[in-house]
Tab-separated table of C-alpha atoms and ligand atoms in Angstrom:
chain	number	residue	atom	x	y	z
A	1	MET	CA	-4.915	33.072	-2.450
A	2	LYS	CA	-2.612	33.555	-5.386
A	3	LYS	CA	-2.325	30.591	-7.819
A	4	ARG	CA	1.302	29.859	-6.893
A	5	ASP	CA	0.493	29.668	-3.094
A	6	PHE	CA	-2.605	27.616	-4.063
A	7	LEU	CA	-0.482	25.024	-5.826
A	8	LYS	CA	2.251	25.092	-3.177
A	9	THR	CA	-0.395	24.350	-0.492
A	10	GLY	CA	-1.826	21.405	-2.381
A	11	ALA	CA	1.761	20.205	-3.063
A	12	ILE	CA	2.719	19.993	0.649
A	13	LEU	CA	-0.154	17.875	1.392
A	14	THR	CA	0.405	15.728	-1.687
A	15	MET	CA	3.936	15.166	-0.667
A	16	GLY	CA	2.885	13.925	2.766
A	17	THR	CA	3.627	10.394	1.479
A	18	VAL	CA	6.873	11.081	-0.153
A	19	VAL	CA	9.735	9.185	1.217
A	20	ALA	CA	12.836	11.273	1.837
A	21	PRO	CA	15.569	8.823	2.107
A	22	PHE	CA	17.723	10.948	4.313
A	23	VAL	CA	15.263	11.756	6.897
A	24	GLY	CA	15.237	9.809	10.137
A	25	CYS	CA	18.564	8.160	9.518
A	26	ASN	CA	20.408	10.239	12.244
A	27	THR	CA	22.015	12.319	9.490
A	28	PRO	CA	21.821	16.013	9.667
A	29	ALA	CA	19.350	17.653	7.341
A	30	PRO	CA	21.021	18.790	4.151
A	31	LYS	CA	22.078	22.373	4.441
A	32	ASP	CA	21.113	24.944	1.876
A	33	ASN	CA	24.153	24.984	-0.374
A	34	SER	CA	22.390	26.167	-3.447
A	35	ASP	CA	25.110	28.756	-4.041
A	36	GLU	CA	27.713	26.047	-4.445
A	37	THR	CA	25.577	23.406	-6.238
A	38	PRO	CA	24.780	24.006	-9.901
A	39	ASP	CA	21.152	23.104	-10.606
A	40	GLU	CA	22.073	20.568	-13.239
A	41	GLN	CA	24.020	18.413	-10.702
A	42	PRO	CA	22.384	14.907	-10.542
A	43	GLN	CA	20.138	14.528	-7.674
A	44	ALA	CA	21.561	12.276	-5.066
A	45	ASN	CA	18.332	11.681	-3.154
A	46	PRO	CA	15.519	11.348	-5.644
A	47	LYS	CA	12.015	11.601	-4.083
A	48	MET	CA	10.278	8.280	-4.292
A	49	TYR	CA	6.540	7.888	-4.110
A	50	GLU	CA	4.817	5.299	-2.044
A	51	LEU	CA	1.460	3.800	-2.263
A	52	PRO	CA	-0.520	5.789	0.311
A	53	ALA	CA	-2.251	3.857	3.153
A	54	LEU	CA	-5.916	3.197	2.239
A	55	GLY	CA	-7.286	4.157	5.690
A	56	TYR	CA	-10.068	1.496	5.500
A	57	GLY	CA	-10.540	-2.153	4.653
A	58	PHE	CA	-11.239	-3.392	1.109
A	59	ASP	CA	-14.776	-4.581	2.178
A	60	ALA	CA	-15.412	-1.084	3.979
A	61	LEU	CA	-17.346	0.259	1.017
A	62	GLU	CA	-19.645	-2.654	0.469
A	63	PRO	CA	-22.177	-2.824	-1.096
A	64	HIS	CA	-21.394	0.273	-3.136
A	65	ILE	CA	-17.950	-0.832	-4.151
A	66	ASP	CA	-17.165	-4.533	-3.672
A	67	ALA	CA	-14.083	-5.858	-1.794
A	68	GLN	CA	-12.456	-7.554	-4.862
A	69	THR	CA	-12.654	-4.397	-6.887
A	70	MET	CA	-11.052	-2.377	-4.080
A	71	GLU	CA	-8.314	-4.923	-3.669
A	72	ILE	CA	-7.332	-4.966	-7.388
A	73	HIS	CA	-7.873	-1.280	-7.886
A	74	TYR	CA	-5.697	-0.213	-4.949
A	75	GLY	CA	-3.198	-3.085	-4.743
A	76	LYS	CA	-2.628	-3.459	-8.530
A	77	HIS	CA	-3.709	-0.337	-10.439
A	78	HIS	CA	-2.756	2.390	-7.870
A	79	ALA	CA	0.460	0.407	-7.063
A	80	GLY	CA	1.338	0.151	-10.570
A	81	TYR	CA	0.938	3.907	-11.210
A	82	THR	CA	3.010	4.564	-8.231
A	83	ARG	CA	5.824	2.209	-9.469
A	84	LYS	CA	5.825	3.600	-12.947
A	85	LEU	CA	5.710	7.311	-11.725
A	86	ASN	CA	8.940	6.704	-9.881
A	87	LYS	CA	10.498	4.940	-13.012
A	88	ALA	CA	9.283	7.919	-15.209
A	89	LEU	CA	10.856	10.497	-12.854
A	90	GLU	CA	14.054	8.644	-12.487
A	91	GLY	CA	16.806	10.547	-14.198
A	92	SER	CA	14.353	13.212	-15.566
A	93	ASP	CA	14.745	16.865	-15.003
A	94	LYS	CA	11.524	16.776	-12.971
A	95	VAL	CA	12.651	14.235	-10.391
A	96	ASN	CA	12.593	16.407	-7.272
A	97	MET	CA	9.881	18.927	-8.330
A	98	ASP	CA	6.618	19.091	-6.573
A	99	LEU	CA	4.173	16.881	-8.422
A	100	LEU	CA	1.556	19.710	-8.676
A	101	ASP	CA	4.118	21.924	-10.327
A	102	ILE	CA	4.948	19.148	-12.615
A	103	PHE	CA	1.301	18.884	-13.625
A	104	ALA	CA	0.822	22.487	-14.266
A	105	GLY	CA	3.802	22.392	-16.710
A	106	LEU	CA	2.868	19.257	-18.669
A	107	ASN	CA	2.179	19.342	-22.362
A	108	ASP	CA	1.081	16.733	-24.834
A	109	SER	CA	4.522	15.910	-26.029
A	110	GLU	CA	5.751	12.387	-26.180
A	111	GLU	CA	8.433	12.978	-23.539
A	112	HIS	CA	5.746	13.993	-20.918
A	113	THR	CA	3.499	10.982	-21.643
A	114	ALA	CA	4.743	8.593	-18.893
A	115	ILE	CA	4.709	11.315	-16.180
A	116	ARG	CA	1.290	12.510	-17.232
A	117	ASN	CA	-0.232	9.032	-17.269
A	118	ASN	CA	1.458	7.555	-14.088
A	119	GLY	CA	1.651	10.980	-12.137
A	120	GLY	CA	-1.988	11.417	-12.892
A	121	GLY	CA	-2.775	7.991	-11.897
A	122	TYR	CA	-0.858	8.234	-8.668
A	123	TYR	CA	-2.421	11.583	-7.730
A	124	ASN	CA	-5.963	10.865	-8.900
A	125	HIS	CA	-6.271	7.704	-6.922
A	126	GLN	CA	-4.840	9.216	-3.787
A	127	LEU	CA	-7.487	11.867	-3.946
A	128	PHE	CA	-10.145	9.257	-4.780
A	129	TRP	CA	-9.445	7.025	-1.777
A	130	ASP	CA	-9.516	10.147	0.437
A	131	ILE	CA	-12.779	11.501	-0.625
A	132	ILE	CA	-14.590	8.258	-0.248
A	133	GLY	CA	-15.091	6.098	2.813
A	134	PRO	CA	-17.370	4.173	5.007
A	135	ASN	CA	-20.210	6.184	6.746
A	136	GLY	CA	-19.979	8.472	3.712
A	137	GLY	CA	-22.858	10.050	1.771
A	138	GLY	CA	-25.375	12.678	2.763
A	139	GLN	CA	-24.678	16.262	1.761
A	140	PRO	CA	-21.952	18.681	2.382
A	141	SER	CA	-22.415	21.491	5.081
A	142	GLY	CA	-20.955	24.783	5.966
A	143	ASP	CA	-18.771	26.797	3.640
A	144	LEU	CA	-18.581	24.042	1.097
A	145	ALA	CA	-22.422	23.786	0.803
A	146	ALA	CA	-22.680	27.507	0.529
A	147	ALA	CA	-20.096	27.363	-2.340
A	148	ILE	CA	-21.883	24.639	-4.127
A	149	ASN	CA	-25.234	26.640	-3.765
A	150	GLN	CA	-23.416	29.579	-5.147
A	151	SER	CA	-21.806	27.945	-8.045
A	152	PHE	CA	-24.579	25.657	-9.163
A	153	GLY	CA	-27.723	27.077	-7.585
A	154	SER	CA	-28.394	24.040	-5.389
A	155	TYR	CA	-26.949	20.661	-4.281
A	156	ASP	CA	-29.228	18.832	-6.607
A	157	ASN	CA	-28.025	20.901	-9.521
A	158	PHE	CA	-24.456	19.975	-8.717
A	159	ALA	CA	-25.221	16.344	-8.276
A	160	ASN	CA	-26.962	16.249	-11.597
A	161	ALA	CA	-24.132	18.109	-13.394
A	162	PHE	CA	-21.547	15.709	-11.767
A	163	LYS	CA	-23.486	12.577	-12.736
A	164	GLU	CA	-23.933	13.923	-16.227
A	165	ALA	CA	-20.156	14.604	-16.509
A	166	ALA	CA	-19.248	11.194	-15.180
A	167	GLY	CA	-21.730	9.329	-17.454
A	168	GLY	CA	-20.547	11.490	-20.383
A	169	VAL	CA	-16.811	10.391	-20.192
A	170	PHE	CA	-16.166	8.508	-23.394
A	171	GLY	CA	-13.809	5.560	-22.610
A	172	SER	CA	-11.707	5.929	-19.498
A	173	GLY	CA	-11.389	9.110	-17.399
A	174	TRP	CA	-12.545	10.959	-14.400
A	175	ALA	CA	-15.242	13.473	-13.394
A	176	TRP	CA	-14.299	16.234	-11.186
A	177	LEU	CA	-15.611	18.937	-8.846
A	178	ALA	CA	-12.739	21.524	-8.857
A	179	LYS	CA	-12.057	24.912	-7.468
A	180	ASP	CA	-10.999	27.366	-10.140
A	181	ASP	CA	-8.581	30.294	-9.788
A	182	ALA	CA	-11.473	32.686	-8.900
A	183	GLY	CA	-12.582	30.215	-6.094
A	184	LYS	CA	-15.675	29.174	-7.991
A	185	LEU	CA	-16.599	25.527	-8.162
A	186	ILE	CA	-16.800	23.809	-11.396
A	187	VAL	CA	-17.696	20.390	-12.651
A	188	THR	CA	-15.659	18.878	-15.498
A	189	HIS	CA	-14.308	15.620	-16.843
A	190	THR	CA	-10.925	14.569	-18.159
A	191	PRO	CA	-9.882	11.490	-20.177
A	192	ASN	CA	-7.462	8.902	-19.087
A	193	GLN	CA	-5.392	9.983	-15.913
A	194	ASP	CA	-5.437	13.699	-16.745
A	195	ASN	CA	-6.824	15.935	-14.138
A	196	PRO	CA	-7.852	19.667	-13.956
A	197	ILE	CA	-4.317	20.813	-12.548
A	198	MET	CA	-2.796	19.934	-15.913
A	199	ALA	CA	-3.498	23.453	-17.166
A	200	ASN	CA	-2.019	23.014	-20.657
A	201	LEU	CA	-4.089	19.956	-21.193
A	202	VAL	CA	-7.500	20.699	-20.106
A	203	ASP	CA	-10.252	23.370	-20.888
A	204	ASP	CA	-11.472	23.692	-17.382
A	205	LYS	CA	-8.529	24.340	-15.010
A	206	GLY	CA	-8.602	24.077	-11.099
A	207	MET	CA	-7.847	22.313	-8.097
A	208	PRO	CA	-9.885	19.121	-7.802
A	209	ILE	CA	-11.631	18.590	-4.445
A	210	LEU	CA	-13.776	15.621	-5.545
A	211	GLY	CA	-13.167	13.035	-8.268
A	212	LEU	CA	-14.719	9.903	-9.600
A	213	ASP	CA	-12.831	7.266	-11.485
A	214	VAL	CA	-15.042	5.983	-14.271
A	215	TRP	CA	-12.429	3.662	-15.797
A	216	GLU	CA	-13.932	0.317	-16.190
A	217	HIS	CA	-11.571	-1.222	-13.753
A	218	ALA	CA	-13.261	0.791	-11.051
A	219	TYR	CA	-16.559	-0.718	-11.346
A	220	TYR	CA	-16.898	-3.492	-14.037
A	221	LEU	CA	-16.586	-6.536	-11.728
A	222	LYS	CA	-19.772	-5.586	-9.904
A	223	TYR	CA	-21.611	-3.106	-12.225
A	224	LYS	CA	-20.636	-4.618	-15.627
A	225	ASN	CA	-21.932	-2.063	-18.268
A	226	MET	CA	-24.120	-0.298	-15.726
A	227	ARG	CA	-21.887	2.785	-15.150
A	228	LYS	CA	-24.877	4.871	-14.224
A	229	ASP	CA	-25.544	2.573	-11.181
A	230	TYR	CA	-21.908	2.907	-10.076
A	231	ILE	CA	-22.141	6.692	-10.390
A	232	ASN	CA	-25.296	6.767	-8.289
A	233	ALA	CA	-23.664	4.472	-5.646
A	234	PHE	CA	-20.598	6.740	-5.426
A	235	PHE	CA	-22.833	9.461	-3.867
A	236	ASN	CA	-23.358	7.074	-0.790
A	237	ILE	CA	-19.697	6.805	0.042
A	238	ILE	CA	-18.557	10.458	-0.530
A	239	ASN	CA	-16.628	11.568	2.528
A	240	TRP	CA	-17.868	15.320	2.520
A	241	GLU	CA	-15.793	16.071	5.473
A	242	ASN	CA	-12.508	15.331	3.505
A	243	VAL	CA	-13.890	17.149	0.518
A	244	ALA	CA	-14.463	20.210	2.678
A	245	LYS	CA	-10.946	20.081	3.955
A	246	ARG	CA	-9.598	20.158	0.361
A	247	PHE	CA	-12.108	22.968	-0.421
A	248	ALA	CA	-10.778	24.948	2.498
A	249	MET	CA	-7.084	24.855	1.308
B	1	MN	MN1	-8.617	3.671	-11.237
């Protein structure tokens, strides 16, 4: 798959939670009048992002992640990133762009900071809730297992590399399993709310298929300073089926 198609495919799925204000209101779909409408015309219907549904209860990941952490993490932190992403996009030239295309074009300039932090926060948490769940754990199977073996030599090698990446994040950030442009799987980590899609901001680029939030807000209520225990517990709640779906895109 070409990189462009790759990004588009991911974007369509990401955009599943976008609210299009004119859809479902008995108004006809907007016709393609791109010949008549200059690009710089203000957007009348800005995309608004919504906090995605969690899909399981706050207590569903006990004892690995406690209910109170889930409630605050989802209801306050993720909701906050979502709200601030909408605010950051409002009136910007990126307002109706696909989020993954926005990520791919971000640089470290001041003007990109709010979208970088809050867009990353919105997207990364959406991915996180999707790739964990009750009845998780075990090991991947099928094509994903084969790719892990091919890229890392064995599942255990992958797991050790991932745990090392997560444990090695200094301060706040994420550990990732990502598929690079050549289709190879890589383990990497990013600071803050960056992710491997932000090609100009990371050394290891790719499409993340598994991510672990190692910000203290993700684990401190239960695990305190024992980040390593949280990282190990994460492996008991990975939803490998959903990781495999992301891998297959
Ligand atoms: Mn978080």
